[in-house]
Coordinates of C-alpha atoms in Angstrom, one line a residue:
Chain A
M1 CA 50.2 96.1 66.0
V2 CA 50.1 92.5 64.8
N3 CA 50.3 93.7 61.2
I4 CA 53.4 95.9 61.8
I5 CA 55.1 93.0 63.6
N6 CA 54.2 90.6 60.9
L7 CA 55.4 93.0 58.2
I8 CA 58.8 93.3 59.9
S9 CA 59.1 89.6 60.4
Q10 CA 58.1 88.9 56.8
S11 CA 60.3 91.4 55.1
A12 CA 63.4 91.1 57.3
I13 CA 65.1 88.3 55.4
P14 CA 64.5 89.3 51.8
A15 CA 65.4 92.9 52.6
L16 CA 68.6 91.9 54.4
I17 CA 69.6 89.6 51.5
V18 CA 69.1 92.2 48.9
F19 CA 70.9 94.8 51.0
I20 CA 74.0 92.5 51.4
I21 CA 74.1 91.6 47.7
L22 CA 73.9 95.3 46.7
L23 CA 76.6 96.2 49.1
A24 CA 78.8 93.3 47.9
L25 CA 78.3 94.4 44.2
Y26 CA 79.3 97.9 45.2
K27 CA 82.5 96.5 46.8
D28 CA 83.2 94.6 43.5
V29 CA 82.7 91.1 45.0
D30 CA 82.0 88.1 42.7
V31 CA 78.7 87.7 44.3
Y32 CA 77.7 84.3 42.8
D33 CA 81.0 82.6 43.4
V34 CA 81.4 83.9 46.9
F35 CA 77.8 82.8 47.8
T36 CA 78.3 79.2 46.5
T37 CA 81.7 78.9 48.3
G38 CA 80.0 79.9 51.6
A39 CA 77.0 77.7 51.0
M40 CA 79.2 74.6 50.4
E41 CA 80.1 74.6 54.2
G42 CA 76.5 74.0 55.1
V43 CA 76.4 70.4 54.0
S44 CA 79.6 69.4 55.9
I45 CA 78.4 71.1 59.1
G46 CA 75.1 69.2 58.8
I47 CA 77.0 65.9 58.6
K48 CA 79.1 66.8 61.6
I49 CA 76.0 67.6 63.7
L50 CA 74.1 64.5 62.9
P51 CA 75.9 62.0 65.2
C52 CA 75.5 64.3 68.2
L53 CA 71.9 64.9 67.4
I54 CA 71.2 61.2 67.1
A55 CA 72.7 60.6 70.5
M56 CA 70.8 63.4 72.2
L57 CA 67.4 62.7 70.6
M58 CA 67.8 59.0 71.5
A59 CA 68.5 59.8 75.1
I60 CA 65.6 62.2 75.3
S61 CA 63.1 59.8 73.6
V62 CA 64.2 57.0 76.0
F63 CA 63.6 59.3 78.9
R64 CA 60.2 60.4 77.7
S65 CA 58.7 57.2 76.3
S66 CA 59.8 55.0 79.3
G67 CA 57.7 57.2 81.7
A68 CA 60.8 58.5 83.5
L69 CA 59.8 62.0 82.7
D70 CA 56.3 61.4 84.2
L71 CA 58.0 60.0 87.3
L72 CA 60.1 63.1 87.6
L73 CA 57.0 65.2 87.0
G74 CA 55.3 63.4 89.9
L75 CA 58.2 64.2 92.2
V76 CA 58.3 67.9 91.5
A77 CA 54.6 68.5 91.0
A78 CA 53.5 68.6 94.6
P79 CA 56.2 71.1 95.9
L80 CA 55.8 73.3 92.8
Q81 CA 52.0 73.5 93.3
K82 CA 52.5 74.3 96.9
I83 CA 54.5 77.5 96.0
G84 CA 51.7 78.5 93.6
V85 CA 52.7 77.1 90.2
P86 CA 49.6 76.1 88.2
K87 CA 49.7 72.4 87.7
E88 CA 48.8 72.5 84.0
I89 CA 52.1 74.3 83.3
I90 CA 54.5 72.0 85.1
P91 CA 55.0 69.4 82.3
L92 CA 55.8 72.3 79.9
G93 CA 58.5 73.6 82.3
L94 CA 60.2 70.1 82.4
I95 CA 60.0 69.5 78.6
R96 CA 61.0 73.0 77.4
P97 CA 64.8 72.5 77.8
L98 CA 64.7 69.0 76.4
S99 CA 62.6 69.2 73.2
G100 CA 61.5 72.2 71.1
T101 CA 58.9 70.2 69.1
G102 CA 57.7 68.4 72.3
S103 CA 57.1 71.6 74.2
L104 CA 55.5 73.3 71.2
G105 CA 53.1 70.4 71.0
L106 CA 52.3 70.8 74.7
V107 CA 51.6 74.5 74.3
A108 CA 49.3 73.8 71.3
D109 CA 47.5 71.3 73.5
I110 CA 47.2 73.7 76.4
I111 CA 45.9 76.5 74.0
N112 CA 43.3 74.1 72.5
R113 CA 42.1 73.0 75.9
F114 CA 42.0 76.3 77.8
G115 CA 41.9 78.8 74.9
P116 CA 44.7 81.1 73.8
D117 CA 43.4 84.1 75.8
S118 CA 43.0 82.2 79.1
F119 CA 45.5 82.7 81.9
I120 CA 47.1 79.3 81.3
G121 CA 47.1 79.8 77.6
K122 CA 49.0 83.1 77.9
L123 CA 51.4 81.7 80.5
A124 CA 52.2 78.7 78.3
S125 CA 52.8 81.1 75.3
T126 CA 55.1 83.3 77.4
M127 CA 57.0 80.3 78.6
Q128 CA 57.5 78.8 75.2
G129 CA 58.7 82.1 73.7
S130 CA 61.0 83.1 76.5
T131 CA 63.6 80.4 76.5
E132 CA 65.3 78.1 74.0
T133 CA 65.7 74.3 73.9
T134 CA 68.9 74.2 75.9
F135 CA 69.9 70.6 75.1
Y136 CA 69.3 71.1 71.3
V137 CA 71.3 74.3 71.2
A138 CA 74.2 72.8 73.2
T139 CA 74.2 69.6 71.1
V140 CA 74.1 71.4 67.7
Y141 CA 76.5 74.3 68.5
F142 CA 79.1 72.2 70.3
G143 CA 78.7 69.3 67.9
A144 CA 79.4 71.5 64.9
V145 CA 82.9 72.3 66.2
K146 CA 83.6 69.0 67.9
I147 CA 83.8 70.3 71.5
K148 CA 83.8 67.4 74.0
N149 CA 84.2 69.2 77.3
T150 CA 81.3 71.6 77.6
R151 CA 82.3 72.8 81.1
H152 CA 79.5 74.4 83.0
T153 CA 77.4 75.5 80.0
I154 CA 74.5 73.0 80.5
L155 CA 74.3 73.9 84.1
A156 CA 74.2 77.6 83.5
G157 CA 71.7 77.1 80.6
L158 CA 69.4 75.1 82.9
I159 CA 69.6 77.7 85.7
A160 CA 68.6 80.3 83.1
D161 CA 65.7 78.1 82.1
I162 CA 64.5 77.8 85.7
V163 CA 64.7 81.6 86.2
G164 CA 62.8 82.1 83.0
F165 CA 60.1 79.6 84.2
F166 CA 59.5 81.5 87.4
A167 CA 59.8 84.9 85.8
A168 CA 57.1 83.9 83.3
I169 CA 54.8 82.8 86.2
F170 CA 55.5 86.0 88.1
I171 CA 54.9 88.4 85.3
C172 CA 51.8 86.6 84.0
Q173 CA 50.2 86.6 87.4
L174 CA 51.0 90.3 87.7
V175 CA 49.7 91.3 84.2
F176 CA 46.9 88.9 83.4
N177 CA 45.4 88.1 86.9
Chain B
M1 CA 78.8 66.8 82.2
L2 CA 77.3 65.7 78.8
N3 CA 78.6 62.2 79.3
F4 CA 76.9 62.0 82.7
I5 CA 73.6 63.5 81.6
W6 CA 73.4 61.3 78.5
A7 CA 74.2 58.0 80.3
T8 CA 71.9 58.9 83.2
M9 CA 68.9 59.7 80.9
V10 CA 69.3 56.4 78.9
I11 CA 69.9 54.2 82.0
T12 CA 67.1 55.7 84.1
G13 CA 64.8 55.5 81.1
F14 CA 65.7 51.8 80.6
V15 CA 65.1 50.9 84.3
V16 CA 61.8 52.8 84.4
A17 CA 60.7 51.1 81.2
V18 CA 61.4 47.7 82.7
I19 CA 59.4 48.6 85.8
N20 CA 56.5 50.0 83.7
G21 CA 56.6 47.2 81.2
R22 CA 57.0 49.7 78.3
M23 CA 59.7 48.0 76.3
T24 CA 57.8 48.0 73.0
E25 CA 57.2 51.7 73.3
L26 CA 60.8 52.2 74.1
S27 CA 62.1 50.2 71.1
T28 CA 59.8 52.2 68.8
A29 CA 60.8 55.5 70.3
I30 CA 64.6 54.7 70.0
L31 CA 64.3 53.9 66.3
E32 CA 62.1 56.8 65.6
S33 CA 64.5 59.2 67.3
G34 CA 67.2 58.2 64.7
E35 CA 64.8 59.1 61.9
E36 CA 63.9 62.3 63.6
S37 CA 67.5 63.3 63.9
V38 CA 68.1 62.9 60.2
M39 CA 65.0 64.8 59.4
T40 CA 66.1 67.7 61.7
V41 CA 69.5 67.8 60.1
L42 CA 68.0 67.6 56.6
K43 CA 65.7 70.5 57.4
L44 CA 68.7 72.5 58.9
I45 CA 71.1 72.0 55.9
G46 CA 69.0 74.0 53.5
P47 CA 68.7 77.2 55.5
M48 CA 72.2 76.7 56.9
S49 CA 73.9 76.6 53.5
L50 CA 71.8 79.6 52.4
W51 CA 72.9 81.7 55.4
L52 CA 76.5 80.6 55.2
G53 CA 76.5 81.8 51.6
I54 CA 75.0 85.1 52.6
M55 CA 77.4 85.4 55.5
K56 CA 80.3 84.9 53.2
L57 CA 79.0 87.7 51.0
A58 CA 78.5 90.0 54.0
E59 CA 82.1 89.2 55.1
E60 CA 83.6 90.0 51.7
A61 CA 81.5 93.2 51.5
G62 CA 82.9 94.3 54.9
L63 CA 79.6 94.3 56.6
V64 CA 80.6 91.8 59.3
N65 CA 83.5 94.0 60.3
I66 CA 81.2 97.0 60.6
L67 CA 78.8 95.0 62.8
A68 CA 81.8 93.8 64.9
R69 CA 82.8 97.4 65.5
L70 CA 79.3 98.5 66.5
F71 CA 79.1 95.6 68.9
K72 CA 82.5 96.5 70.6
P73 CA 81.3 98.1 73.9
L74 CA 79.0 95.2 74.7
A75 CA 81.5 92.6 73.5
K76 CA 84.1 93.9 75.9
F77 CA 81.8 93.0 78.8
L78 CA 80.5 89.7 77.4
F79 CA 83.6 88.4 75.6
P80 CA 86.7 90.0 77.3
K81 CA 89.1 87.5 75.8
I82 CA 88.2 88.1 72.2
P83 CA 90.4 90.7 70.5
A84 CA 88.5 93.9 69.6
D85 CA 87.6 94.2 65.9
H86 CA 87.8 90.4 65.4
P87 CA 85.3 89.3 62.7
V88 CA 83.8 86.7 65.0
L89 CA 82.1 89.6 66.9
G90 CA 80.2 90.3 63.6
A91 CA 79.1 86.7 63.3
I92 CA 77.9 86.8 66.9
M93 CA 76.0 90.0 66.3
M94 CA 74.3 88.5 63.2
N95 CA 73.2 85.5 65.4
F96 CA 71.9 87.8 68.1
S97 CA 69.9 89.9 65.6
A98 CA 68.3 86.8 64.0
N99 CA 67.3 85.7 67.5
L100 CA 65.9 89.1 68.4
L101 CA 63.7 89.1 65.3
G102 CA 62.5 85.6 66.1
L103 CA 64.1 84.0 63.0
G104 CA 65.0 80.8 64.7
N105 CA 65.9 78.9 61.5
S106 CA 68.4 81.6 60.6
A107 CA 69.8 82.1 64.0
T108 CA 71.1 78.5 64.3
P109 CA 73.3 78.6 61.1
L110 CA 74.6 82.0 62.0
G111 CA 75.4 80.8 65.5
I112 CA 77.2 77.7 64.2
K113 CA 79.3 80.1 61.9
A114 CA 80.2 82.1 65.0
M115 CA 81.1 78.8 66.9
H116 CA 83.5 77.9 64.0
Q117 CA 85.3 81.2 64.3
L118 CA 85.4 80.9 68.1
Q119 CA 86.9 77.5 67.6
E120 CA 89.7 79.0 65.5
L121 CA 90.5 81.3 68.4
N122 CA 90.3 78.4 70.7
Q123 CA 93.1 76.7 68.6
N124 CA 90.8 73.7 67.8
S125 CA 90.8 72.5 71.4
R126 CA 88.2 69.9 72.5
T127 CA 87.3 72.1 75.5
A128 CA 84.9 75.0 75.2
S129 CA 86.5 78.4 75.6
D130 CA 85.2 81.1 78.0
A131 CA 83.7 82.9 75.0
M132 CA 81.9 79.8 73.7
C133 CA 80.4 79.2 77.2
T134 CA 79.0 82.7 77.3
F135 CA 77.8 82.6 73.7
L136 CA 76.0 79.2 74.3
V137 CA 74.3 80.4 77.5
I138 CA 73.0 83.5 75.8
N139 CA 71.6 81.3 73.0
T140 CA 70.0 78.7 75.3
S141 CA 68.3 81.4 77.3
S142 CA 67.1 83.0 74.1
L143 CA 66.9 86.6 73.1
T144 CA 63.4 87.2 71.7
L145 CA 61.8 90.5 70.8
I146 CA 59.3 88.8 68.5
P147 CA 58.3 85.2 69.4
T148 CA 57.2 84.4 65.8
T149 CA 56.3 80.7 66.2
I150 CA 54.1 81.3 69.3
L151 CA 52.4 84.3 67.6
A152 CA 51.6 82.1 64.6
L153 CA 50.2 79.4 66.9
R154 CA 48.0 82.0 68.7
V155 CA 46.7 83.4 65.4
S156 CA 45.8 79.9 64.3
A157 CA 44.0 79.3 67.6
N158 CA 41.8 82.4 66.9
S159 CA 43.2 84.4 69.8
N160 CA 41.7 87.9 70.3
E161 CA 44.8 89.2 72.0
V162 CA 47.6 87.6 69.9
T163 CA 50.3 90.1 70.9
A164 CA 49.3 90.3 74.6
I165 CA 52.1 87.9 75.4
I166 CA 54.9 90.0 73.8
G167 CA 55.5 92.1 76.9
T168 CA 55.5 89.2 79.3
T169 CA 57.7 87.1 77.0
L170 CA 60.2 90.0 76.9
F171 CA 60.3 90.3 80.6
A172 CA 60.7 86.5 81.2
T173 CA 63.4 86.3 78.5
C174 CA 65.3 89.2 79.9
C175 CA 65.3 87.6 83.3
S176 CA 66.5 84.2 82.0
T177 CA 69.2 85.8 79.8
I178 CA 70.5 88.0 82.6
A179 CA 70.5 85.1 85.0
G180 CA 72.4 83.0 82.4
I181 CA 75.0 85.6 81.9
L182 CA 75.6 86.2 85.6
V183 CA 75.7 82.5 86.5
N184 CA 78.1 82.0 83.6
K185 CA 80.3 84.9 84.8
V186 CA 80.4 83.5 88.3
L187 CA 81.2 79.9 87.2
L188 CA 83.9 81.2 84.9
K189 CA 85.5 83.0 87.7
F190 CA 85.4 80.2 90.2
E191 CA 86.4 77.4 87.9
L192 CA 89.7 75.8 89.1
N193 CA 91.0 75.1 85.7
N194 CA 91.9 78.1 83.7
Y195 CA 90.9 77.5 80.1
G196 CA 91.8 79.8 77.2

């Protein structure tokens, strides 16, 4: 099972690229020229994203390093534990929407402490895999096209994250306990 | 909303740091975050340029249009305001596929490409269009069939049941994505301002 999934993951990109090039050749496209024209856009998009990312990562790092996140954690921990959320998992739920590398670090830490096949280890894995870093995605996607008014997107994204958080706890308790 | 969240995070952080006496840590963290942003963008530019090149080829070869047509029934529900057969639907579908396969590094550039085309339909306004909101919410809630990063982490931690979490992840991600889509639909409907 692992091998099949690995094989698909590993060969998906090369196979797709070769397929597209073959199809383009068949359609008489100047493959090299067209590829480089497209690739040129990548640099300018990167430069457009950078200021937004600097702003967002600064705010997140201020929030984390000052201890404000721990404070928030202290506030929500008791009520969440009361409704049956394991306390080891609560920091992950808070950091997941803010920072992808931060939450991956937490999952690695949880897996090291409790083991990958423990209940907490599986729950942390499920949580990390089941949602994206909402703030990063919103910053990068909107930053690239210079959208200033993001309307309700962040709110809807965070609600989805919360639903994902509880869905992960529910299904893991059902399957692994 | 972003203005508010951003300012709140910085100001609360500052006040808490004053109370906790963590000013040194705060200064270091602020400067490091700038460095981290540049590293993130640098790491993104390579795969992004590569995928934008491939996307251009796929466009010229007509593949994006074929994908757009395949995606039409679902697109009608998710993006009712985008004209059927518009090439942006192809770009959106490429992004969704990369997400499903767990190719995070490739999904982002493809998503940005789609955002650019959505922005053309949006007549370069500064306000997100309905379609952009929907697209963003689906991306933030993630669509994973194969959570590659987590599987790699579990393999390196010598797990005996590496793939045990695929089913649970699939369930949780379906719940979060469906919730995101529904909340977005409701908020779009009840918003007072009617954006394009």
